[in-house]
Amino acid sequence: MLSLTIMVLTLYSHSLRKASLSVKNEPGSPYEAVVALAKAYLGTPYRYGGIDKSGVDCSGLVCRVYLDAAGVRLPRTADAQALVGQPVKKEELQPGDLVFFREPGRRSITHVGIVHKVENQEVGFIHAASVRRQVVEDRLSDPHWQLRFVCARRPVIPSKPTNGETHRSETFRADTASGALSAVSPDSISSPADVPKSSVSP
């Protein structure tokens, strides 16, 4: 009896994960708005600690795009953003997913980008590049990024209530010990002065 219960729960969990990972295949998905806004930031100057059109860094771009396009407040640093939402395999990446990178020799996540297209197994992403000093497009297949790729996540975009009221923005944070997700609601994106320089990705 116990083994049957475990089997049913396993199948149910798998079906939920599969449904979640396929959500962006639906027309009019909120992730489309995330991608559209990310594209609108192409060419925006890179500015350390920046969070708006005057200049952004990589994690600031992700924060701003998800907040303005989907009403989702994400942590301010790339390292913290890598704990948000659901893990995604590289071969299951879809537009709107976040891809995370780490410089060789570093223990923490140092960079993040937003996937904006997946065509013929080629993944393109948008990110604020410190070296090129602006928001640019790149390919995940580029050897530079292949070497540094760590993981990918899909932030949860809560559905709006059917009565037309706006859903309160929530960030889903992973507990590092149990892996469980808990909801938190920060009041705003941290201003540049609130972000320690050592923790902000390039």
XYZ file of C-alpha atoms in Angstrom:
202
model
C 0.000 0.000 0.000
C 2.800 2.374 0.917
C 4.675 1.675 -2.318
C 1.504 2.337 -4.344
C 0.993 5.663 -2.564
C 4.599 6.685 -3.277
C 4.169 5.748 -6.944
C 0.981 7.837 -7.258
C 2.622 10.842 -5.588
C 5.665 10.525 -7.850
C 3.520 10.442 -10.995
C 1.476 13.402 -9.746
C 4.624 15.425 -9.011
C 5.993 14.619 -12.465
C 2.747 15.713 -14.138
C 2.772 19.019 -12.247
C 6.380 19.707 -13.256
C 5.628 18.850 -16.888
C 2.600 21.159 -16.903
C 4.635 23.981 -15.382
C 7.486 23.582 -17.844
C 5.099 23.724 -20.810
C 3.153 26.782 -19.661
C 4.868 29.144 -22.085
C 3.664 27.152 -25.103
C 0.250 28.724 -24.623
C -0.631 31.792 -26.752
C -0.590 35.047 -24.828
C 1.641 33.686 -22.080
C 2.878 36.356 -19.611
C 6.427 35.268 -20.424
C 5.953 36.802 -23.872
C 5.699 40.208 -22.206
C 8.923 39.477 -20.297
C 10.761 38.721 -23.545
C 9.294 41.742 -25.337
C 10.429 44.100 -22.579
C 13.875 42.482 -22.404
C 14.270 43.158 -26.144
C 13.276 46.782 -25.575
C 16.310 47.129 -23.293
C 18.786 46.112 -26.025
C 21.385 48.855 -26.365
C 20.701 50.252 -22.892
C 23.986 51.314 -21.237
C 25.558 49.022 -18.677
C 25.705 50.681 -15.271
C 26.855 48.921 -12.145
C 23.953 48.816 -9.683
C 21.572 50.260 -12.319
C 17.901 49.263 -12.443
C 16.317 51.362 -15.203
C 16.652 52.657 -18.781
C 19.448 55.027 -17.802
C 21.614 51.987 -17.152
C 21.380 48.461 -15.760
C 23.603 45.654 -14.607
C 22.709 42.026 -15.343
C 20.660 41.271 -12.221
C 19.117 44.745 -12.295
C 17.868 44.080 -15.836
C 16.238 40.835 -14.719
C 14.633 42.545 -11.706
C 13.272 45.439 -13.750
C 11.954 43.343 -16.637
C 10.139 40.821 -14.449
C 8.678 43.543 -12.236
C 7.441 45.768 -15.072
C 6.330 43.019 -17.454
C 4.880 40.477 -15.027
C 4.567 42.154 -11.617
C 7.046 39.692 -10.111
C 9.627 40.994 -7.646
C 12.872 39.023 -7.788
C 15.923 39.172 -5.512
C 18.421 41.888 -6.456
C 21.521 39.755 -7.056
C 22.173 37.012 -9.606
C 23.293 34.630 -6.858
C 19.944 35.014 -5.072
C 17.943 34.916 -8.314
C 19.429 31.475 -9.019
C 17.353 30.133 -6.096
C 14.049 31.468 -7.419
C 11.360 29.573 -9.279
C 11.781 26.132 -10.808
C 14.941 24.505 -12.157
C 14.992 23.956 -15.922
C 17.185 21.565 -17.907
C 19.221 23.151 -20.679
C 17.340 21.162 -23.324
C 13.999 22.398 -21.940
C 14.786 26.117 -21.981
C 12.067 28.443 -23.224
C 11.815 32.216 -23.741
C 11.582 34.012 -20.418
C 13.762 31.543 -18.526
C 16.833 32.791 -16.676
C 20.300 31.416 -17.383
C 23.070 31.719 -14.799
C 26.835 31.777 -15.141
C 29.905 31.681 -12.929
C 33.403 32.880 -13.674
C 36.074 30.162 -13.391
C 37.435 30.025 -9.877
C 34.385 31.739 -8.344
C 32.025 29.894 -5.977
C 28.980 32.129 -6.424
C 26.873 32.971 -9.462
C 28.349 36.022 -11.199
C 26.048 36.658 -14.185
C 22.471 36.167 -15.393
C 20.580 36.579 -18.662
C 17.024 36.214 -19.983
C 16.344 33.639 -22.716
C 14.581 35.377 -25.599
C 14.562 32.718 -28.315
C 14.994 28.992 -28.804
C 15.311 27.936 -32.444
C 16.652 24.609 -33.726
C 18.172 23.900 -30.302
C 19.982 27.256 -30.430
C 19.326 29.308 -27.300
C 19.643 33.079 -27.425
C 19.650 35.251 -24.326
C 19.687 38.943 -23.462
C 21.945 40.312 -20.741
C 23.702 43.442 -19.540
C 27.346 42.942 -20.493
C 29.901 44.813 -18.419
C 32.689 44.384 -20.988
C 30.614 45.656 -23.926
C 28.998 48.284 -21.678
C 25.419 47.694 -22.831
C 22.517 45.231 -22.995
C 23.223 42.719 -25.760
C 22.185 39.382 -27.247
C 24.339 36.253 -27.065
C 24.129 32.530 -27.786
C 24.353 29.897 -25.088
C 26.356 27.747 -27.519
C 29.189 30.290 -27.542
C 32.241 28.598 -25.951
C 32.626 31.524 -23.531
C 29.145 30.942 -22.102
C 29.243 27.160 -22.344
C 32.279 27.157 -20.065
C 30.570 29.396 -17.509
C 26.988 28.052 -17.618
C 25.767 26.801 -14.233
C 21.983 26.401 -14.276
C 18.656 27.777 -15.473
C 15.500 28.754 -13.593
C 11.919 29.645 -14.479
C 10.429 32.335 -12.202
C 6.821 31.661 -11.268
C 4.390 34.229 -12.647
C 1.193 34.020 -10.536
C -2.048 34.016 -12.506
C -4.407 36.931 -11.943
C -7.711 36.316 -10.100
C -10.739 35.879 -12.332
C -12.531 38.818 -10.696
C -10.110 41.180 -12.420
C -8.218 42.232 -9.312
C -4.480 42.447 -9.629
C -2.630 39.553 -8.020
C -0.211 40.645 -5.329
C 3.354 40.247 -6.575
C 5.235 37.438 -4.880
C 8.744 36.102 -5.124
C 9.232 32.378 -4.613
C 12.393 31.647 -2.654
C 14.010 28.220 -2.382
C 14.978 26.953 1.038
C 18.564 25.799 0.585
C 18.143 22.956 3.062
C 14.831 21.419 1.965
C 14.488 22.757 -1.574
C 10.946 23.876 -0.775
C 9.566 27.128 -2.151
C 8.180 29.831 0.101
C 6.548 33.109 -0.915
C 7.978 36.467 0.094
C 6.888 39.945 -0.964
C 9.646 42.567 -0.871
C 8.457 46.157 -1.114
C 10.685 47.270 -3.955
C 13.783 46.661 -6.005
C 16.888 47.584 -4.045
C 18.428 50.876 -5.056
C 22.070 50.841 -6.195
C 23.176 52.154 -2.801
C 21.571 49.148 -1.127
C 23.497 46.594 -3.140
C 26.933 45.519 -1.894
C 29.420 45.751 -4.747
C 30.873 42.334 -4.017
C 27.478 40.637 -4.512
C 26.343 42.210 -7.771
C 27.041 40.239 -10.924
C 28.965 41.838 -13.817
